[in-house]
Amino acid sequence: MGKTPTKKQFEKLEQANKISEEVAERLSLNREAVIADFLSLEPLLQRTNLKTSLQSDERENKPSVSKEIPILNLPDFSVDSTSNVSEKDFVDRFVNHVENCGFDYDREDLLAFHISAKEQSPIILGGTSGTGKSSLPVLYAESLAGDRESDFDFYLPVDVNPSWTNPSDLLGYMDAFEHRFIPASSGMFRQMTTAQHAHRNLGPDAPIFIVCLEELNLAQPEHYLADIIQAISRSPGKQFINVFDENAVKNDDQFKSFAHLEIVPNLILVGTVNFDETTRPISKRLLDRCNLIEFKVNDHLPIQNNLEARTGIAAVKGPPVLQADRKRWSNRDSNIEPEVIDILDQIYPILNTLGCNLTHRRQKLIYRFIANSNGLCKNIEALDMQLLQRIYPQIRRLYRPGALDALDELIKKLEHKDVPRTLKALRVLREEERAASTLVFGEE
């Protein structure tokens, strides 16, 4: 049996526990500040040998345990110079692949997803659980890959953890003791570095990568996606993320050259969200930078009669889509039809009342989407998609004075325009809001 601790030893133990609790609390509240303080004190500890003296004899006798860090093996992608896929052929390939795998989505939603994917803006797929949100980006990735054979998976699903509070949970963190970067287990850092590597070395011949954040609102997106949200607000070519300080790692660190990651054009960011009581609402700040496509479970079943519907069961024929193809499909400089501009001008003051201001950024992104729809659908049909993706999500559940009147006015303005899907959603919203008002305040 061991010796009974003395009173003095008990006091030291209590003091040590108290200090540990204080440090742990401070670390949970402000991790970066604690690490910065340690880094500034470490040289002093080494010079005074305090760092060594703080270790017990028992700890010194134990073998050191090193953390396993994945090796960054960047693939050597081959160049497929024969790829010259037309946009119409690809859209037909995508629609046929979805059907061949047994799924049943509205063609408008498939087209909206494709046009959104041509942009640098992330795509959010929303709805209740089981509406096929997670399957759609996989089907799109399979369609992009065509009949290409590769050992590398160009599609990465990332399961968001409710405990995530900052970007290091998604990408990785600095080991202050070892002076090295540790990538997060999500795989996001590796996918982004690989996409950046392909973009820099292959240019227009770079393959397309997709990352899908599953149930991104289980944690607070504005926290763990803070760096990405800021980056996508900048113009293409300047969308960099500062992952870690390159001067804080050793010179031979394999990740040193990737301290600053770029959201490259050949990387598509997708997220899925569940609209239920278990998740956090999406902020307007994030919605303002994304295209939100919502699936309604009451519109139709997400699968056809084939109960075996799943991704990957049908082969895709044709060459892979490369970044050069996507760039060629871009029509950002195309003119917008006057009818579309006139509709937005008419509803502009109404949207202000509803708290969904048509800001410069939102207007620019709407016009860009419509321009990119040329050759695939009419301008007015693209406007219908954008009203659903960028306007409608931000006017739901508003209980401010005058909101219902403004909603009625918006419906009247759009009644004689060719935007049927937006009108249907707005009318459902009006009935829901009126029912909620009656439930709260009672019938008149």
Coordinates of C-alpha atoms in Angstrom, one line a residue:
M1 CA 0.0 0.0 0.0
G2 CA 1.2 3.5 -0.7
K3 CA 1.9 6.1 1.8
T4 CA -0.9 8.4 3.1
P5 CA -0.5 11.9 1.7
T6 CA 0.3 14.5 4.3
K7 CA -1.7 17.7 4.9
K8 CA 0.8 19.7 3.0
Q9 CA 0.6 17.4 0.0
F10 CA -3.2 17.6 0.0
E11 CA -2.9 21.4 0.0
K12 CA -0.5 21.3 -3.0
L13 CA -2.8 18.9 -4.8
E14 CA -5.9 21.2 -4.2
Q15 CA -3.9 24.2 -5.4
A16 CA -2.8 22.3 -8.6
N17 CA -6.4 21.2 -9.3
K18 CA -7.6 24.8 -8.9
I19 CA -4.9 26.1 -11.3
S20 CA -5.8 23.3 -13.8
E21 CA -9.5 24.2 -13.7
E22 CA -8.7 27.9 -14.3
V23 CA -6.4 27.1 -17.2
A24 CA -9.0 24.7 -18.7
E25 CA -11.7 27.3 -18.4
R26 CA -9.6 30.0 -20.0
L27 CA -8.6 27.6 -22.8
S28 CA -12.2 26.8 -23.6
L29 CA -13.1 30.5 -23.7
N30 CA -10.0 31.8 -25.6
R31 CA -7.8 29.1 -27.0
E32 CA -5.8 31.3 -29.3
A33 CA -4.8 33.7 -26.5
V34 CA -3.6 30.9 -24.2
I35 CA -1.5 29.4 -27.0
A36 CA 0.0 32.8 -27.8
D37 CA 0.9 33.4 -24.1
F38 CA 2.6 30.0 -24.0
L39 CA 4.6 30.6 -27.2
S40 CA 5.8 33.9 -25.8
L41 CA 6.9 32.3 -22.5
E42 CA 8.4 29.1 -24.0
P43 CA 11.9 30.6 -24.8
L44 CA 12.2 31.9 -21.2
L45 CA 11.2 28.5 -19.8
Q46 CA 13.8 26.8 -22.0
R47 CA 16.6 29.2 -21.0
T48 CA 15.9 28.9 -17.3
N49 CA 15.3 25.2 -17.4
L50 CA 11.9 25.7 -15.8
K51 CA 10.3 23.7 -18.5
T52 CA 12.4 20.6 -17.7
S53 CA 12.0 21.0 -13.9
L54 CA 8.2 21.1 -14.2
Q55 CA 8.3 17.5 -15.4
S56 CA 8.2 14.8 -12.7
D57 CA 10.7 12.0 -12.5
E58 CA 7.9 9.5 -13.3
R59 CA 7.0 11.4 -16.5
E60 CA 10.7 11.5 -17.6
N61 CA 10.9 7.7 -17.3
K62 CA 8.0 7.2 -19.6
P63 CA 8.6 6.8 -23.4
S64 CA 7.4 9.8 -25.4
V65 CA 4.3 9.3 -27.5
S66 CA 4.2 11.1 -30.8
K67 CA 1.0 12.1 -32.5
E68 CA 0.2 10.4 -35.8
I69 CA 0.1 13.0 -38.5
P70 CA -1.2 12.0 -41.9
I71 CA 1.3 12.3 -44.7
L72 CA 0.4 14.8 -47.4
N73 CA 0.6 12.8 -50.6
L74 CA -0.7 15.0 -53.3
P75 CA -2.0 13.0 -56.3
D76 CA -0.4 13.4 -59.7
F77 CA -3.4 13.9 -61.8
S78 CA -3.2 13.1 -65.5
V79 CA -4.3 15.7 -68.0
D80 CA -7.3 14.7 -70.2
S81 CA -6.8 17.0 -73.2
T82 CA -9.8 15.4 -75.0
S83 CA -12.3 16.7 -72.6
N84 CA -14.6 19.2 -74.3
V85 CA -18.0 18.8 -72.8
S86 CA -20.8 21.1 -73.9
E87 CA -23.0 22.4 -71.1
K88 CA -26.2 21.1 -72.6
D89 CA -24.7 17.6 -73.0
F90 CA -23.6 17.7 -69.3
V91 CA -27.0 18.8 -68.0
D92 CA -28.6 16.0 -70.0
R93 CA -26.0 13.6 -68.5
F94 CA -26.8 14.9 -65.0
V95 CA -30.6 14.6 -65.4
N96 CA -30.3 11.1 -66.9
H97 CA -27.9 9.9 -64.2
V98 CA -30.3 11.1 -61.5
E99 CA -33.2 9.2 -63.1
N100 CA -31.0 6.1 -63.8
C101 CA -30.2 5.9 -60.1
G102 CA -33.9 5.9 -59.3
F103 CA -34.3 9.5 -57.8
D104 CA -37.0 11.9 -58.6
Y105 CA -36.1 15.6 -58.3
D106 CA -37.8 18.5 -60.0
R107 CA -35.9 19.4 -63.1
E108 CA -35.9 23.0 -62.0
D109 CA -34.1 22.1 -58.8
L110 CA -31.5 20.1 -60.8
L111 CA -31.0 23.0 -63.1
A112 CA -30.8 25.5 -60.2
F113 CA -28.2 23.3 -58.5
H114 CA -26.1 23.2 -61.7
I115 CA -26.2 26.9 -62.3
S116 CA -25.4 27.6 -58.7
A117 CA -22.4 25.2 -58.9
K118 CA -20.9 27.3 -61.6
E119 CA -20.5 30.1 -59.1
Q120 CA -18.0 30.6 -56.3
S121 CA -20.9 30.9 -53.9
P122 CA -21.6 27.9 -51.7
I123 CA -24.9 26.0 -52.2
I124 CA -27.1 25.1 -49.2
L125 CA -29.6 22.2 -49.7
G126 CA -32.4 22.6 -47.1
G127 CA -35.4 20.7 -46.0
T128 CA -36.6 18.1 -43.5
S129 CA -34.7 14.9 -43.0
G130 CA -35.1 12.3 -45.8
T131 CA -35.8 14.6 -48.7
G132 CA -32.7 13.6 -50.7
K133 CA -30.4 16.5 -49.8
S134 CA -27.3 14.4 -49.3
S135 CA -27.8 12.4 -52.4
L136 CA -28.0 15.3 -54.9
P137 CA -24.3 16.5 -54.6
V138 CA -23.1 12.9 -54.9
L139 CA -25.1 12.4 -58.1
Y140 CA -23.7 15.7 -59.4
A141 CA -20.1 14.6 -58.5
E142 CA -20.6 11.3 -60.3
S143 CA -21.9 13.2 -63.4
L144 CA -18.9 15.5 -63.4
A145 CA -16.5 12.5 -63.2
G146 CA -18.0 10.8 -66.2
D147 CA -16.2 7.5 -67.0
R148 CA -12.9 8.7 -65.5
E149 CA -11.1 6.1 -63.5
S150 CA -9.1 7.4 -60.4
D151 CA -8.0 6.2 -57.1
F152 CA -8.7 9.6 -55.6
D153 CA -12.2 10.5 -54.4
F154 CA -13.1 13.9 -55.8
Y155 CA -16.2 14.1 -53.5
L156 CA -15.8 14.6 -49.8
P157 CA -18.7 14.4 -47.3
V158 CA -17.9 16.1 -43.9
D159 CA -20.1 15.3 -40.9
V160 CA -20.4 18.5 -38.9
N161 CA -20.0 18.0 -35.1
P162 CA -22.2 19.9 -32.7
S163 CA -19.1 20.7 -30.6
W164 CA -17.4 22.7 -33.3
T165 CA -16.8 26.3 -32.3
N166 CA -14.0 27.7 -34.5
P167 CA -12.3 27.1 -37.9
S168 CA -9.6 24.9 -36.3
D169 CA -12.3 22.2 -35.7
L170 CA -12.9 22.0 -39.4
L171 CA -9.4 22.6 -40.9
G172 CA -6.9 21.8 -38.1
Y173 CA -4.8 23.4 -35.4
M174 CA -1.3 24.4 -34.4
D175 CA 0.6 22.1 -32.0
A176 CA 2.3 24.8 -29.9
F177 CA 4.6 22.3 -28.2
E178 CA 5.9 20.6 -31.4
H179 CA 5.6 23.7 -33.7
R180 CA 3.7 21.9 -36.3
F181 CA 0.2 21.9 -37.9
I182 CA -2.2 19.1 -37.2
P183 CA -5.0 18.7 -39.9
A184 CA -8.5 18.1 -38.5
S185 CA -10.0 14.6 -39.0
S186 CA -12.7 16.1 -41.2
G187 CA -10.5 15.8 -44.3
M188 CA -11.5 19.3 -45.3
F189 CA -7.9 20.6 -45.2
R190 CA -6.6 17.7 -47.5
Q191 CA -9.4 18.2 -50.0
M192 CA -8.8 22.0 -50.2
T193 CA -5.0 21.5 -50.5
T194 CA -5.5 18.9 -53.3
A195 CA -7.9 21.1 -55.2
Q196 CA -5.4 24.0 -54.9
H197 CA -2.5 21.8 -56.0
A198 CA -4.5 20.7 -59.1
H199 CA -5.5 24.2 -59.9
R200 CA -2.0 25.6 -59.6
N201 CA -0.3 22.8 -61.6
L202 CA -3.0 21.9 -64.2
G203 CA -4.8 25.3 -64.6
P204 CA -7.7 24.8 -67.0
D205 CA -7.2 21.0 -67.0
A206 CA -7.8 20.7 -63.3
P207 CA -10.5 18.3 -62.2
I208 CA -13.5 19.4 -60.1
F209 CA -13.7 18.8 -56.4
I210 CA -16.7 18.9 -54.2
V211 CA -17.0 19.2 -50.4
C212 CA -20.4 18.7 -48.7
L213 CA -20.8 19.7 -45.1
E214 CA -23.6 17.4 -43.8
E215 CA -26.0 19.1 -41.5
L216 CA -23.9 22.2 -41.3
N217 CA -26.3 23.9 -38.8
L218 CA -25.7 21.2 -36.1
A219 CA -23.0 23.7 -34.9
Q220 CA -23.0 27.4 -35.4
P221 CA -21.8 27.9 -39.0
E222 CA -20.8 31.6 -38.4
H223 CA -18.2 30.2 -35.9
Y224 CA -16.5 27.3 -37.5
L225 CA -17.0 28.6 -41.1
A226 CA -16.0 32.2 -40.2
D227 CA -12.8 32.2 -42.3
I228 CA -14.6 30.7 -45.3
I229 CA -17.6 33.1 -45.1
Q230 CA -15.1 36.0 -45.1
A231 CA -13.1 34.6 -48.0
I232 CA -16.1 34.0 -50.3
S233 CA -17.1 37.7 -49.9
R234 CA -14.0 38.7 -51.8
S235 CA -13.5 38.7 -55.5
P236 CA -12.1 35.5 -57.3
G237 CA -8.4 35.3 -57.0
K238 CA -8.4 36.9 -53.6
Q239 CA -10.4 34.3 -51.7
F240 CA -7.7 33.2 -49.3
I241 CA -8.0 31.6 -45.8
N242 CA -5.3 32.0 -43.2
V243 CA -5.2 28.5 -41.7
F244 CA -2.2 29.1 -39.5
D245 CA 0.9 31.2 -39.1
E246 CA 3.6 29.8 -41.4
N247 CA 6.3 31.3 -39.2
A248 CA 5.1 29.3 -36.2
V249 CA 5.9 25.9 -37.7
K250 CA 9.2 24.3 -38.4
N251 CA 10.8 24.9 -41.8
D252 CA 10.5 21.2 -42.7
D253 CA 6.8 21.0 -41.9
Q254 CA 5.0 19.4 -44.8
F255 CA 2.0 21.7 -44.5
K256 CA 4.0 25.0 -44.4
S257 CA 3.3 25.9 -48.0
F258 CA -0.4 25.6 -47.4
A259 CA -0.7 28.0 -44.5
H260 CA -2.9 30.1 -46.7
L261 CA -5.5 28.2 -48.6
E262 CA -7.5 29.5 -51.6
I263 CA -11.1 28.7 -52.4
V264 CA -10.1 27.8 -56.0
P265 CA -12.5 27.8 -58.9
N266 CA -12.4 24.0 -59.3
L267 CA -13.8 23.6 -55.7
I268 CA -17.5 23.4 -55.1
L269 CA -18.8 24.0 -51.6
V270 CA -22.1 22.4 -50.6
G271 CA -23.9 22.2 -47.3
T272 CA -27.1 20.4 -46.2
V273 CA -29.4 21.7 -43.4
N274 CA -32.3 20.2 -41.6
F275 CA -35.1 22.6 -40.8
D276 CA -36.3 21.1 -37.5
E277 CA -36.1 21.8 -33.8
T278 CA -32.7 20.0 -33.4
T279 CA -30.7 22.5 -35.5
R280 CA -29.7 26.2 -35.4
P281 CA -31.3 28.7 -37.8
I282 CA -29.2 30.0 -40.7
S283 CA -28.1 33.6 -40.2
K284 CA -28.9 36.2 -42.9
R285 CA -25.1 36.8 -43.1
L286 CA -24.6 33.3 -44.4
L287 CA -27.8 33.2 -46.5
D288 CA -26.6 36.4 -48.2
R289 CA -23.6 34.6 -49.6
C290 CA -25.2 31.3 -50.6
N291 CA -27.8 29.8 -52.9
L292 CA -30.4 28.0 -50.8
I293 CA -32.4 25.3 -52.5
E294 CA -35.1 23.9 -50.3
F295 CA -36.8 20.5 -50.9
K296 CA -40.4 20.1 -49.9
V297 CA -41.4 16.6 -48.7
N298 CA -45.0 17.2 -49.7
D299 CA -44.2 18.1 -53.3
H300 CA -43.3 14.6 -54.4
L301 CA -41.3 11.6 -53.3
P302 CA -37.5 11.9 -53.6
I303 CA -37.4 8.4 -55.2
Q304 CA -39.4 6.8 -58.0
N305 CA -40.9 3.3 -57.8
N306 CA -37.4 1.8 -57.6
L307 CA -37.0 1.2 -53.8
E308 CA -33.3 0.4 -54.4
A309 CA -32.6 4.0 -55.5
R310 CA -29.1 5.1 -54.4
T311 CA -26.1 6.8 -55.7
G312 CA -23.4 5.0 -57.7
I313 CA -25.6 2.2 -59.1
A314 CA -25.6 3.5 -62.6
A315 CA -22.6 4.1 -64.8
V316 CA -21.9 7.5 -66.3
K317 CA -20.7 7.6 -69.9
G318 CA -18.6 10.4 -71.3
P319 CA -15.4 12.3 -70.5
P320 CA -14.9 14.1 -67.1
V321 CA -15.8 17.8 -66.8
L322 CA -12.7 19.9 -66.2
Q323 CA -12.4 23.5 -65.0
A324 CA -11.9 24.7 -68.7
D325 CA -15.4 23.3 -69.4
R326 CA -17.0 25.2 -66.5
K327 CA -15.2 28.4 -67.4
R328 CA -16.4 28.1 -71.0
W329 CA -20.0 27.6 -69.7
S330 CA -19.8 30.9 -67.8
N331 CA -21.9 33.8 -69.2
R332 CA -21.3 36.5 -66.6
D333 CA -21.2 39.3 -69.2
S334 CA -24.5 38.4 -70.8
N335 CA -27.2 41.0 -70.8
I336 CA -30.2 40.7 -68.5
E337 CA -33.6 41.1 -70.1
P338 CA -35.4 44.4 -69.1
E339 CA -38.4 42.6 -67.8
V340 CA -36.3 41.0 -65.1
I341 CA -34.7 44.3 -64.0
D342 CA -38.2 45.9 -64.0
I343 CA -39.6 43.2 -61.7
L344 CA -36.8 43.6 -59.2
D345 CA -37.2 47.4 -59.3
Q346 CA -41.0 47.0 -58.5
I347 CA -40.5 44.8 -55.5
Y348 CA -37.4 46.6 -54.1
P349 CA -39.4 48.8 -51.6
I350 CA -41.5 45.8 -50.5
L351 CA -38.4 43.8 -49.8
N352 CA -37.1 46.6 -47.6
T353 CA -40.3 46.4 -45.5
L354 CA -39.9 42.7 -45.2
G355 CA -36.3 43.1 -43.9
C356 CA -34.9 41.5 -47.0
N357 CA -33.1 44.4 -48.6
L358 CA -31.9 44.0 -52.1
T359 CA -28.3 44.9 -51.4
H360 CA -25.6 45.5 -53.9
R361 CA -24.1 42.1 -53.3
R362 CA -27.4 40.3 -53.5
Q363 CA -28.4 42.1 -56.7
K364 CA -25.1 41.4 -58.3
L365 CA -25.3 37.7 -57.4
I366 CA -28.8 37.4 -58.8
Y367 CA -27.8 39.0 -62.1
R368 CA -24.8 36.7 -62.3
F369 CA -27.0 33.7 -61.8
I370 CA -29.4 34.8 -64.5
A371 CA -26.6 35.5 -66.9
N372 CA -25.2 32.0 -66.3
S373 CA -28.6 30.5 -67.1
N374 CA -28.6 31.7 -70.7
G375 CA -28.9 28.7 -73.0
L376 CA -30.4 26.6 -70.3
C377 CA -33.6 28.4 -69.5
K378 CA -35.4 31.8 -69.9
N379 CA -34.3 34.8 -67.9
I380 CA -37.7 34.9 -66.1
E381 CA -37.3 31.2 -65.1
A382 CA -33.9 31.9 -63.7
L383 CA -35.4 34.9 -61.7
D384 CA -38.0 32.5 -60.3
M385 CA -35.2 30.3 -59.1
Q386 CA -33.3 33.2 -57.5
L387 CA -36.4 34.6 -55.8
L388 CA -36.8 31.2 -54.1
Q389 CA -33.1 30.8 -53.4
R390 CA -32.0 34.3 -52.3
I391 CA -35.2 36.3 -51.4
Y392 CA -37.8 33.8 -50.0
P393 CA -35.5 32.3 -47.3
Q394 CA -35.0 35.7 -45.7
I395 CA -38.6 36.8 -45.4
R396 CA -39.9 33.7 -43.6
R397 CA -41.1 33.9 -40.0
L398 CA -41.1 37.7 -39.8
Y399 CA -43.5 39.1 -37.2
R400 CA -42.7 42.7 -37.6
P401 CA -45.5 45.3 -38.0
G402 CA -46.7 45.5 -41.6
A403 CA -45.0 42.3 -42.7
L404 CA -48.2 40.5 -43.7
D405 CA -49.4 43.6 -45.6
A406 CA -46.1 43.8 -47.4
L407 CA -46.3 40.0 -48.1
D408 CA -49.7 40.5 -49.7
E409 CA -48.4 43.4 -51.8
L410 CA -45.4 41.3 -52.9
I411 CA -47.8 38.5 -54.1
K412 CA -49.9 41.0 -56.0
K413 CA -46.8 42.4 -57.8
L414 CA -45.7 38.9 -58.9
E415 CA -49.2 37.5 -59.7
H416 CA -49.0 38.4 -63.4
K417 CA -45.3 37.5 -63.8
D418 CA -44.1 34.1 -64.9
V419 CA -42.7 33.0 -61.5
P420 CA -45.0 30.2 -60.5
R421 CA -42.8 28.5 -57.9
T422 CA -42.1 31.7 -56.0
L423 CA -45.8 32.5 -56.0
K424 CA -46.7 29.1 -54.6
A425 CA -44.1 29.4 -51.8
L426 CA -45.2 32.9 -50.9
R427 CA -48.9 31.9 -50.8
V428 CA -48.1 29.0 -48.5
L429 CA -46.0 31.3 -46.3
R430 CA -48.9 33.8 -46.1
E431 CA -51.3 31.1 -44.9
E432 CA -48.8 29.9 -42.4
E433 CA -48.2 33.4 -41.0
R434 CA -52.0 34.1 -40.8
A435 CA -52.5 30.8 -39.0
A436 CA -49.7 31.7 -36.6
S437 CA -51.2 35.1 -35.9
T438 CA -54.6 33.7 -35.3
L439 CA -53.1 31.1 -32.9
V440 CA -51.2 33.8 -30.9
F441 CA -53.7 36.6 -30.9
G442 CA -57.0 34.8 -31.4
E443 CA -59.6 35.3 -34.1
E444 CA -61.1 38.8 -34.5

